PDB file of C-alpha atoms and ligand atoms in Angstrom:
ATOM      1  CA  MET C  16      -0.096   6.002  33.351  1.00  0.00           C
ATOM      2  CA  ALA C  17      -3.353   8.056  33.560  1.00  0.00           C
ATOM      3  CA  LYS C  18      -4.588   9.619  36.913  1.00  0.00           C
ATOM      4  CA  ASN C  19      -7.849   9.463  38.491  1.00  0.00           C
ATOM      5  CA  THR C  20      -8.881   6.445  36.059  1.00  0.00           C
ATOM      6  CA  THR C  21     -10.616   2.556  36.980  1.00  0.00           C
ATOM      7  CA  LYS C  22      -8.591  -0.205  36.596  1.00  0.00           C
ATOM      8  CA  ASP C  23     -10.383  -1.469  33.471  1.00  0.00           C
ATOM      9  CA  TYR C  24      -9.842   2.388  31.519  1.00  0.00           C
ATOM     10  CA  ASP C  25      -6.113   1.912  32.223  1.00  0.00           C
ATOM     11  CA  ALA C  26      -6.571  -1.697  31.070  1.00  0.00           C
ATOM     12  CA  GLU C  27      -8.061  -0.690  28.024  1.00  0.00           C
ATOM     13  CA  LEU C  28      -5.912   2.310  27.501  1.00  0.00           C
ATOM     14  CA  ASN C  29      -2.588   0.107  28.114  1.00  0.00           C
ATOM     15  CA  LYS C  30      -4.504  -2.206  25.254  1.00  0.00           C
ATOM     16  CA  THR C  31      -4.950   0.703  22.605  1.00  0.00           C
ATOM     17  CA  ILE C  32      -1.491   1.693  23.219  1.00  0.00           C
ATOM     18  CA  PHE C  33       0.104  -1.785  22.251  1.00  0.00           C
ATOM     19  CA  ASP C  34      -2.358  -2.008  19.229  1.00  0.00           C
ATOM     20  CA  ILE C  35      -1.044   1.442  18.158  1.00  0.00           C
ATOM     21  CA  LYS C  36       2.502   0.164  18.510  1.00  0.00           C
ATOM     22  CA  HIS C  37       1.967  -3.188  16.766  1.00  0.00           C
ATOM     23  CA  GLN C  38      -0.057  -1.997  14.201  1.00  0.00           C
ATOM     24  CA  ARG C  39       0.448  -4.254  11.027  1.00  0.00           C
ATOM     25  CA  THR C  40      -0.025  -3.485   7.452  1.00  0.00           C
ATOM     26  CA  PHE C  41       0.639  -5.287   4.096  1.00  0.00           C
ATOM     27  CA  CYS C  42       2.897  -3.882   1.459  1.00  0.00           C
ATOM     28  CA  MET C  43       4.477  -4.968  -1.613  1.00  0.00           C
ATOM     29  CA  ILE C  44       7.121  -4.098  -4.306  1.00  0.00           C
ATOM     30  CA  LYS C  45       5.240  -4.315  -7.675  1.00  0.00           C
ATOM     31  CA  PRO C  46       7.034  -6.605 -10.522  1.00  0.00           C
ATOM     32  CA  ASP C  47       8.372  -3.048 -11.816  1.00  0.00           C
ATOM     33  CA  GLY C  48      10.185  -2.535  -8.556  1.00  0.00           C
ATOM     34  CA  VAL C  49      11.555  -6.012  -8.665  1.00  0.00           C
ATOM     35  CA  MET C  50      12.833  -5.569 -12.133  1.00  0.00           C
ATOM     36  CA  ARG C  51      14.302  -2.131 -11.681  1.00  0.00           C
ATOM     37  CA  GLY C  52      16.046  -3.556  -8.548  1.00  0.00           C
ATOM     38  CA  LEU C  53      14.750  -1.456  -6.271  1.00  0.00           C
ATOM     39  CA  ILE C  54      13.831  -4.119  -3.396  1.00  0.00           C
ATOM     40  CA  GLY C  55      16.788  -2.944  -1.202  1.00  0.00           C
ATOM     41  CA  GLU C  56      16.166   0.683  -1.798  1.00  0.00           C
ATOM     42  CA  ILE C  57      12.135   0.346  -0.863  1.00  0.00           C
ATOM     43  CA  ILE C  58      12.703  -1.786   2.184  1.00  0.00           C
ATOM     44  CA  ARG C  59      15.998   0.429   3.528  1.00  0.00           C
ATOM     45  CA  ARG C  60      13.080   3.181   3.538  1.00  0.00           C
ATOM     46  CA  ILE C  61      10.787   1.406   5.462  1.00  0.00           C
ATOM     47  CA  GLU C  62      13.482   0.521   8.111  1.00  0.00           C
ATOM     48  CA  LYS C  63      14.856   3.655   8.218  1.00  0.00           C
ATOM     49  CA  ALA C  64      11.547   5.077   9.202  1.00  0.00           C
ATOM     50  CA  GLY C  65      11.538   2.960  12.061  1.00  0.00           C
ATOM     51  CA  LEU C  66       9.356   0.373  10.860  1.00  0.00           C
ATOM     52  CA  LYS C  67       9.686  -3.357  11.214  1.00  0.00           C
ATOM     53  CA  VAL C  68       9.695  -5.875   8.596  1.00  0.00           C
ATOM     54  CA  VAL C  69       7.693  -8.782  10.305  1.00  0.00           C
ATOM     55  CA  ALA C  70       6.891 -11.413   7.105  1.00  0.00           C
ATOM     56  CA  MET C  71       8.378 -11.220   3.913  1.00  0.00           C
ATOM     57  CA  LYS C  72       7.887 -13.606   0.654  1.00  0.00           C
ATOM     58  CA  MET C  73       8.683 -13.320  -3.047  1.00  0.00           C
ATOM     59  CA  LEU C  74       6.255 -15.194  -5.440  1.00  0.00           C
ATOM     60  CA  THR C  75       4.916 -14.344  -9.140  1.00  0.00           C
ATOM     61  CA  PRO C  76       1.066 -13.971  -8.339  1.00  0.00           C
ATOM     62  CA  ASP C  77      -1.829 -15.581 -10.555  1.00  0.00           C
ATOM     63  CA  GLU C  78      -4.858 -13.980 -11.676  1.00  0.00           C
ATOM     64  CA  ASP C  79      -6.603 -15.603  -8.923  1.00  0.00           C
ATOM     65  CA  LEU C  80      -4.647 -13.851  -5.995  1.00  0.00           C
ATOM     66  CA  ILE C  81      -4.440 -10.638  -7.660  1.00  0.00           C
ATOM     67  CA  LYS C  82      -8.285 -10.742  -8.288  1.00  0.00           C
ATOM     68  CA  LYS C  83      -8.707 -11.801  -4.513  1.00  0.00           C
ATOM     69  CA  HIS C  84      -6.144  -8.619  -3.507  1.00  0.00           C
ATOM     70  CA  TYR C  85      -8.145  -6.129  -5.254  1.00  0.00           C
ATOM     71  CA  PRO C  86     -11.832  -5.225  -4.424  1.00  0.00           C
ATOM     72  CA  THR C  87     -12.791  -6.527  -7.865  1.00  0.00           C
ATOM     73  CA  SER C  88     -16.479  -6.502  -6.900  1.00  0.00           C
ATOM     74  CA  ASP C  89     -16.800  -3.355  -5.179  1.00  0.00           C
ATOM     75  CA  GLU C  90     -18.445  -1.014  -7.607  1.00  0.00           C
ATOM     76  CA  LYS C  91     -17.263   2.294  -5.669  1.00  0.00           C
ATOM     77  CA  TRP C  92     -13.453   1.255  -5.323  1.00  0.00           C
ATOM     78  CA  ILE C  93     -13.878   0.695  -9.396  1.00  0.00           C
ATOM     79  CA  ALA C  94     -15.370   4.138  -9.876  1.00  0.00           C
ATOM     80  CA  ARG C  95     -12.488   5.516  -7.912  1.00  0.00           C
ATOM     81  CA  LEU C  96      -9.878   3.699 -10.290  1.00  0.00           C
ATOM     82  CA  GLY C  97     -11.589   5.162 -13.457  1.00  0.00           C
ATOM     83  CA  ASN C  98     -11.732   8.491 -11.616  1.00  0.00           C
ATOM     84  CA  LYS C  99      -8.292   8.576 -10.372  1.00  0.00           C
ATOM     85  CA  SER C 100      -7.682   7.674 -13.866  1.00  0.00           C
ATOM     86  CA  LYS C 101      -9.488  10.740 -15.348  1.00  0.00           C
ATOM     87  CA  SER C 102      -7.369  13.135 -12.902  1.00  0.00           C
ATOM     88  CA  GLY C 103      -4.088  12.125 -14.622  1.00  0.00           C
ATOM     89  CA  LEU C 104      -5.790  15.146 -17.634  1.00  0.00           C
ATOM     90  CA  ASP C 105      -5.290  17.505 -14.432  1.00  0.00           C
ATOM     91  CA  GLY C 106      -3.003  20.274 -16.576  1.00  0.00           C
ATOM     92  CA  LEU C 107      -3.600  19.011 -19.783  1.00  0.00           C
ATOM     93  CA  SER C 108      -6.157  20.166 -22.391  1.00  0.00           C
ATOM     94  CA  LEU C 109      -7.441  16.767 -23.615  1.00  0.00           C
ATOM     95  CA  ASP C 110     -10.922  15.506 -23.447  1.00  0.00           C
ATOM     96  CA  VAL C 111     -11.839  12.742 -21.353  1.00  0.00           C
ATOM     97  CA  LYS C 112     -13.832  10.570 -23.677  1.00  0.00           C
ATOM     98  CA  ASP C 113     -11.543  10.978 -26.672  1.00  0.00           C
ATOM     99  CA  THR C 114      -8.513  10.170 -24.218  1.00  0.00           C
ATOM    100  CA  PHE C 115     -10.027   7.549 -22.491  1.00  0.00           C
ATOM    101  CA  GLY C 116     -12.751   6.369 -25.039  1.00  0.00           C
ATOM    102  CA  THR C 117     -15.495   6.881 -22.195  1.00  0.00           C
ATOM    103  CA  ASP C 118     -16.152   9.241 -19.453  1.00  0.00           C
ATOM    104  CA  ASP C 119     -18.041   7.027 -17.128  1.00  0.00           C
ATOM    105  CA  ASP C 120     -15.963   6.501 -13.546  1.00  0.00           C
ATOM    106  CA  THR C 121     -17.153   2.431 -13.667  1.00  0.00           C
ATOM    107  CA  GLU C 122     -16.753   1.931 -17.426  1.00  0.00           C
ATOM    108  CA  LEU C 123     -12.985   3.447 -16.967  1.00  0.00           C
ATOM    109  CA  GLY C 124     -12.117   1.853 -13.771  1.00  0.00           C
ATOM    110  CA  GLN C 125     -13.126  -1.561 -15.387  1.00  0.00           C
ATOM    111  CA  SER C 126     -10.702  -1.127 -18.047  1.00  0.00           C
ATOM    112  CA  VAL C 127      -8.059   0.064 -15.386  1.00  0.00           C
ATOM    113  CA  LEU C 128      -8.747  -2.871 -13.602  1.00  0.00           C
ATOM    114  CA  SER C 129      -8.030  -5.418 -16.471  1.00  0.00           C
ATOM    115  CA  GLY C 130      -4.894  -3.537 -16.960  1.00  0.00           C
ATOM    116  CA  LEU C 131      -3.735  -3.793 -13.589  1.00  0.00           C
ATOM    117  CA  ILE C 132      -4.747  -7.290 -12.896  1.00  0.00           C
ATOM    118  CA  GLU C 133      -2.451  -8.240 -16.374  1.00  0.00           C
ATOM    119  CA  TYR C 134       0.565  -6.018 -14.782  1.00  0.00           C
ATOM    120  CA  MET C 135       0.613  -7.447 -11.223  1.00  0.00           C
ATOM    121  CA  GLN C 136       1.009 -10.792 -13.214  1.00  0.00           C
ATOM    122  CA  SER C 137       3.975  -9.577 -15.174  1.00  0.00           C
ATOM    123  CA  GLY C 138       6.669 -10.715 -12.765  1.00  0.00           C
ATOM    124  CA  PRO C 139       7.887 -11.609  -9.212  1.00  0.00           C
ATOM    125  CA  VAL C 140       6.541  -9.264  -6.104  1.00  0.00           C
ATOM    126  CA  VAL C 141       7.824  -8.863  -2.561  1.00  0.00           C
ATOM    127  CA  ALA C 142       4.764  -9.149  -0.362  1.00  0.00           C
ATOM    128  CA  MET C 143       5.896  -7.929   2.996  1.00  0.00           C
ATOM    129  CA  VAL C 144       3.933  -7.281   6.455  1.00  0.00           C
ATOM    130  CA  VAL C 145       5.265  -4.268   8.322  1.00  0.00           C
ATOM    131  CA  GLU C 146       4.878  -3.563  12.011  1.00  0.00           C
ATOM    132  CA  GLY C 147       5.085  -0.634  13.840  1.00  0.00           C
ATOM    133  CA  ILE C 148       3.709   2.759  15.205  1.00  0.00           C
ATOM    134  CA  GLN C 149       0.589   3.870  13.185  1.00  0.00           C
ATOM    135  CA  ALA C 150       1.960   1.558  10.366  1.00  0.00           C
ATOM    136  CA  ILE C 151      -0.596   1.878   7.819  1.00  0.00           C
ATOM    137  CA  GLU C 152      -0.270   5.448   7.633  1.00  0.00           C
ATOM    138  CA  MET C 153       3.367   5.696   7.680  1.00  0.00           C
ATOM    139  CA  VAL C 154       3.678   3.309   4.854  1.00  0.00           C
ATOM    140  CA  ARG C 155       1.058   4.889   3.054  1.00  0.00           C
ATOM    141  CA  LYS C 156       3.465   8.369   3.182  1.00  0.00           C
ATOM    142  CA  LEU C 157       6.699   6.421   2.402  1.00  0.00           C
ATOM    143  CA  ALA C 158       4.329   5.215  -0.804  1.00  0.00           C
ATOM    144  CA  GLY C 159       3.144   8.500  -2.048  1.00  0.00           C
ATOM    145  CA  ALA C 160       0.575   9.775  -4.080  1.00  0.00           C
ATOM    146  CA  THR C 161      -1.216   6.519  -6.692  1.00  0.00           C
ATOM    147  CA  LEU C 162      -0.173   8.348  -9.817  1.00  0.00           C
ATOM    148  CA  PRO C 163       3.700   8.767 -10.274  1.00  0.00           C
ATOM    149  CA  PHE C 164       3.594  12.191 -11.851  1.00  0.00           C
ATOM    150  CA  LYS C 165       1.757  13.664  -8.691  1.00  0.00           C
ATOM    151  CA  ALA C 166       3.818  11.511  -6.117  1.00  0.00           C
ATOM    152  CA  GLU C 167       5.551  14.035  -3.726  1.00  0.00           C
ATOM    153  CA  MET C 168       9.552  14.036  -4.413  1.00  0.00           C
ATOM    154  CA  GLY C 169      11.176  11.662  -1.303  1.00  0.00           C
ATOM    155  CA  THR C 170       8.156   9.202  -1.632  1.00  0.00           C
ATOM    156  CA  ILE C 171       9.234   5.859  -3.258  1.00  0.00           C
ATOM    157  CA  ARG C 172       6.590   6.245  -6.225  1.00  0.00           C
ATOM    158  CA  GLY C 173       7.851  10.084  -6.300  1.00  0.00           C
ATOM    159  CA  ASP C 174      11.481   9.189  -6.535  1.00  0.00           C
ATOM    160  CA  PHE C 175      11.271   6.532  -8.694  1.00  0.00           C
ATOM    161  CA  SER C 176       8.846   5.959 -10.860  1.00  0.00           C
ATOM    162  CA  VAL C 177       7.597   8.883 -13.466  1.00  0.00           C
ATOM    163  CA  ASP C 178       3.991   7.571 -15.215  1.00  0.00           C
ATOM    164  CA  SER C 179       0.632   8.874 -16.281  1.00  0.00           C
ATOM    165  CA  PRO C 180      -2.552   7.226 -16.662  1.00  0.00           C
ATOM    166  CA  VAL C 181      -2.996   9.023 -20.115  1.00  0.00           C
ATOM    167  CA  VAL C 182      -0.035   7.468 -21.589  1.00  0.00           C
ATOM    168  CA  ALA C 183      -0.454   3.906 -19.933  1.00  0.00           C
ATOM    169  CA  ASN C 184      -3.911   3.896 -21.202  1.00  0.00           C
ATOM    170  CA  VAL C 185      -2.952   4.951 -25.067  1.00  0.00           C
ATOM    171  CA  GLU C 186      -0.673   2.152 -24.458  1.00  0.00           C
ATOM    172  CA  GLY C 187      -3.119  -0.601 -23.418  1.00  0.00           C
ATOM    173  CA  ARG C 188      -1.249  -0.832 -19.922  1.00  0.00           C
ATOM    174  CA  SER C 189      -1.404  -0.177 -15.934  1.00  0.00           C
ATOM    175  CA  ILE C 190       0.346   2.640 -14.716  1.00  0.00           C
ATOM    176  CA  HIS C 191       3.909   1.239 -13.461  1.00  0.00           C
ATOM    177  CA  ASN C 192       3.918   2.728  -9.863  1.00  0.00           C
ATOM    178  CA  LEU C 193       6.365   0.446  -7.964  1.00  0.00           C
ATOM    179  CA  PHE C 194       4.858  -0.276  -4.614  1.00  0.00           C
ATOM    180  CA  HIS C 195       1.674  -1.062  -2.969  1.00  0.00           C
ATOM    181  CA  ALA C 196       0.366  -0.620   0.585  1.00  0.00           C
ATOM    182  CA  SER C 197      -3.165  -1.118   2.485  1.00  0.00           C
ATOM    183  CA  GLU C 198      -4.769   2.295   2.692  1.00  0.00           C
ATOM    184  CA  ASN C 199      -6.835   1.225   6.093  1.00  0.00           C
ATOM    185  CA  VAL C 200      -7.405  -1.354   8.791  1.00  0.00           C
ATOM    186  CA  LYS C 201      -9.596  -3.573   7.089  1.00  0.00           C
ATOM    187  CA  GLU C 202      -7.723  -3.363   4.228  1.00  0.00           C
ATOM    188  CA  ALA C 203      -4.379  -4.152   5.831  1.00  0.00           C
ATOM    189  CA  GLU C 204      -6.265  -7.375   7.828  1.00  0.00           C
ATOM    190  CA  SER C 205      -7.660  -8.546   4.779  1.00  0.00           C
ATOM    191  CA  GLU C 206      -4.276  -8.569   2.700  1.00  0.00           C
ATOM    192  CA  ILE C 207      -2.095  -9.997   5.565  1.00  0.00           C
ATOM    193  CA  ASN C 208      -4.633 -12.811   5.962  1.00  0.00           C
ATOM    194  CA  LEU C 209      -4.767 -13.187   2.063  1.00  0.00           C
ATOM    195  CA  TRP C 210      -1.010 -13.378   1.574  1.00  0.00           C
ATOM    196  CA  PHE C 211       0.298 -14.767   4.764  1.00  0.00           C
ATOM    197  CA  LYS C 212      -2.586 -16.978   6.016  1.00  0.00           C
ATOM    198  CA  GLY C 213      -1.378 -19.929   8.229  1.00  0.00           C
ATOM    199  CA  GLU C 214       2.339 -18.481   7.558  1.00  0.00           C
ATOM    200  CA  ILE C 215       4.582 -16.987  10.577  1.00  0.00           C
ATOM    201  CA  ILE C 216       4.218 -13.421  11.617  1.00  0.00           C
ATOM    202  CA  CYS C 217       7.959 -12.702  13.400  1.00  0.00           C
ATOM    203  CA  ASP C 218       8.189 -11.407  16.696  1.00  0.00           C
ATOM    204  CA  TYR C 219      11.323  -9.466  17.584  1.00  0.00           C
ATOM    205  CA  SER C 220      13.008  -6.402  19.132  1.00  0.00           C
ATOM    206  CA  LEU C 221      14.586  -3.426  17.223  1.00  0.00           C
ATOM    207  CA  GLY C 222      18.050  -2.395  18.717  1.00  0.00           C
ATOM    208  CA  ASN C 223      16.292   0.762  18.661  1.00  0.00           C
ATOM    209  CA  ASP C 224      12.993   0.201  19.971  1.00  0.00           C
ATOM    210  CA  ASP C 225      14.130   1.378  23.454  1.00  0.00           C
ATOM    211  CA  ILE C 226      15.042   5.194  22.358  1.00  0.00           C
ATOM    212  CA  MET C 227      12.313   5.490  19.413  1.00  0.00           C
ATOM    213  CA  TYR C 228       9.518   3.820  21.326  1.00  0.00           C
ATOM    214  CA  CYS C 229       9.836   3.842  24.979  1.00  0.00           C
ATOM    215  CA  LYS C 230      10.653   6.985  27.848  1.00  0.00           C
ATOM    216  CA  HIS C 231      14.191   5.229  28.076  1.00  0.00           C
ATOM    217  CA  TYR C 232      15.782   8.156  30.104  1.00  0.00           C
TER     218      TYR C 232
HETATM  219  N1  LIG M   2      -4.138   1.996 -11.247  1.00  0.00           N
HETATM  220  C1  LIG M   2      -3.974   2.541 -12.525  1.00  0.00           C
HETATM  221  N2  LIG M   2      -4.523   3.734 -12.922  1.00  0.00           N
HETATM  222  C2  LIG M   2      -5.221   4.562 -12.451  1.00  0.00           C
HETATM  223  C3  LIG M   2      -5.490   4.052 -10.787  1.00  0.00           C
HETATM  224  C4  LIG M   2      -4.548   3.120 -10.302  1.00  0.00           C
HETATM  225  O1  LIG M   2      -3.264   1.741 -13.112  1.00  0.00           O
HETATM  226  O2  LIG M   2      -5.543   5.378 -12.875  1.00  0.00           O
HETATM  227  C5  LIG M   2      -3.208   1.206 -10.689  1.00  0.00           C
HETATM  228  C6  LIG M   2      -1.988   1.589  -9.445  1.00  0.00           C
HETATM  229  O3  LIG M   2      -1.388   0.307  -9.781  1.00  0.00           O
HETATM  230  C7  LIG M   2      -2.846   1.286  -8.097  1.00  0.00           C
HETATM  231  C8  LIG M   2      -3.790   0.169  -8.124  1.00  0.00           C
HETATM  232  O4  LIG M   2      -4.290   0.863  -9.497  1.00  0.00           O
HETATM  233  O5  LIG M   2      -1.785   1.142  -7.554  1.00  0.00           O
HETATM  234  C9  LIG M   2      -4.789   0.431  -7.317  1.00  0.00           C
HETATM  235  O6  LIG M   2      -5.425   1.689  -7.017  1.00  0.00           O
HETATM  236  P1  LIG M   2      -5.489   2.447  -5.831  1.00  0.00           P
HETATM  237  O7  LIG M   2      -6.700   3.913  -5.875  1.00  0.00           O
HETATM  238  O8  LIG M   2      -6.141   1.801  -4.871  1.00  0.00           O
HETATM  239  O9  LIG M   2      -4.305   3.189  -5.578  1.00  0.00           O
HETATM  240  P2  LIG M   2      -3.187   2.804  -4.234  1.00  0.00           P
HETATM  241  O10 LIG M   2      -3.752   2.377  -3.229  1.00  0.00           O
HETATM  242  O11 LIG M   2      -2.168   1.775  -4.946  1.00  0.00           O
HETATM  243  O12 LIG M   2      -2.259   4.529  -3.957  1.00  0.00           O
HETATM  244 MG1  LIG M   3      -5.542   1.041  -3.014  1.00  0.00          MG
END
């Protein structure tokens, strides 16, 4: 307990600590992860990190759900997609326009987005809510960088996928990167609300909660 503080301050601090301990994020094993038999491996990594799966379901999403899931009317996000795709050229002596047909981030982002919408409907996904200390940042770390060939070894994308937007684009498809994880609090809240609206999010304790999260001695 913090010293020399008012009751209000202590109550506020306790609430903040509770919220940090119970932070929730949304994550999803994408169709390629399911079809490659990686459901168990991916969930194992989440659980091994000390995080808790508090809701889970399998479904094949339709176009409407995917369009709601990704911020498809956010121009900045679309331009960021295009820009990320361009970074697939790092280390290659290829021209942006020759490779992607455009060097405009937004135009390229739109084309990446249509491939992404198609890819995400290509089979069942496993959607989850995961809870724990700094869960959003933790699950992003477990996921690794977006582009598989840049994702660090030891991460889900780095260990199990190898793909590049240059190759994907030429083949008229999205990159296959196995796993989705919310990037920040706003994204986590809206994605949990979209995928699990009105559904039960479970509350239970892990056997090692005391050792991991509390002063047990
Ligand atoms: N994506 C893609 N090509 C790219 C960049 C992204 O196909 O050059 C897809 C990929 O499936 C990625 C998704 O778009 O996971 C959403 O992109 P975002 O930038 O939000 O990456 P994430 O948050 O998934 O790491
Ligand atoms: Mg994202």
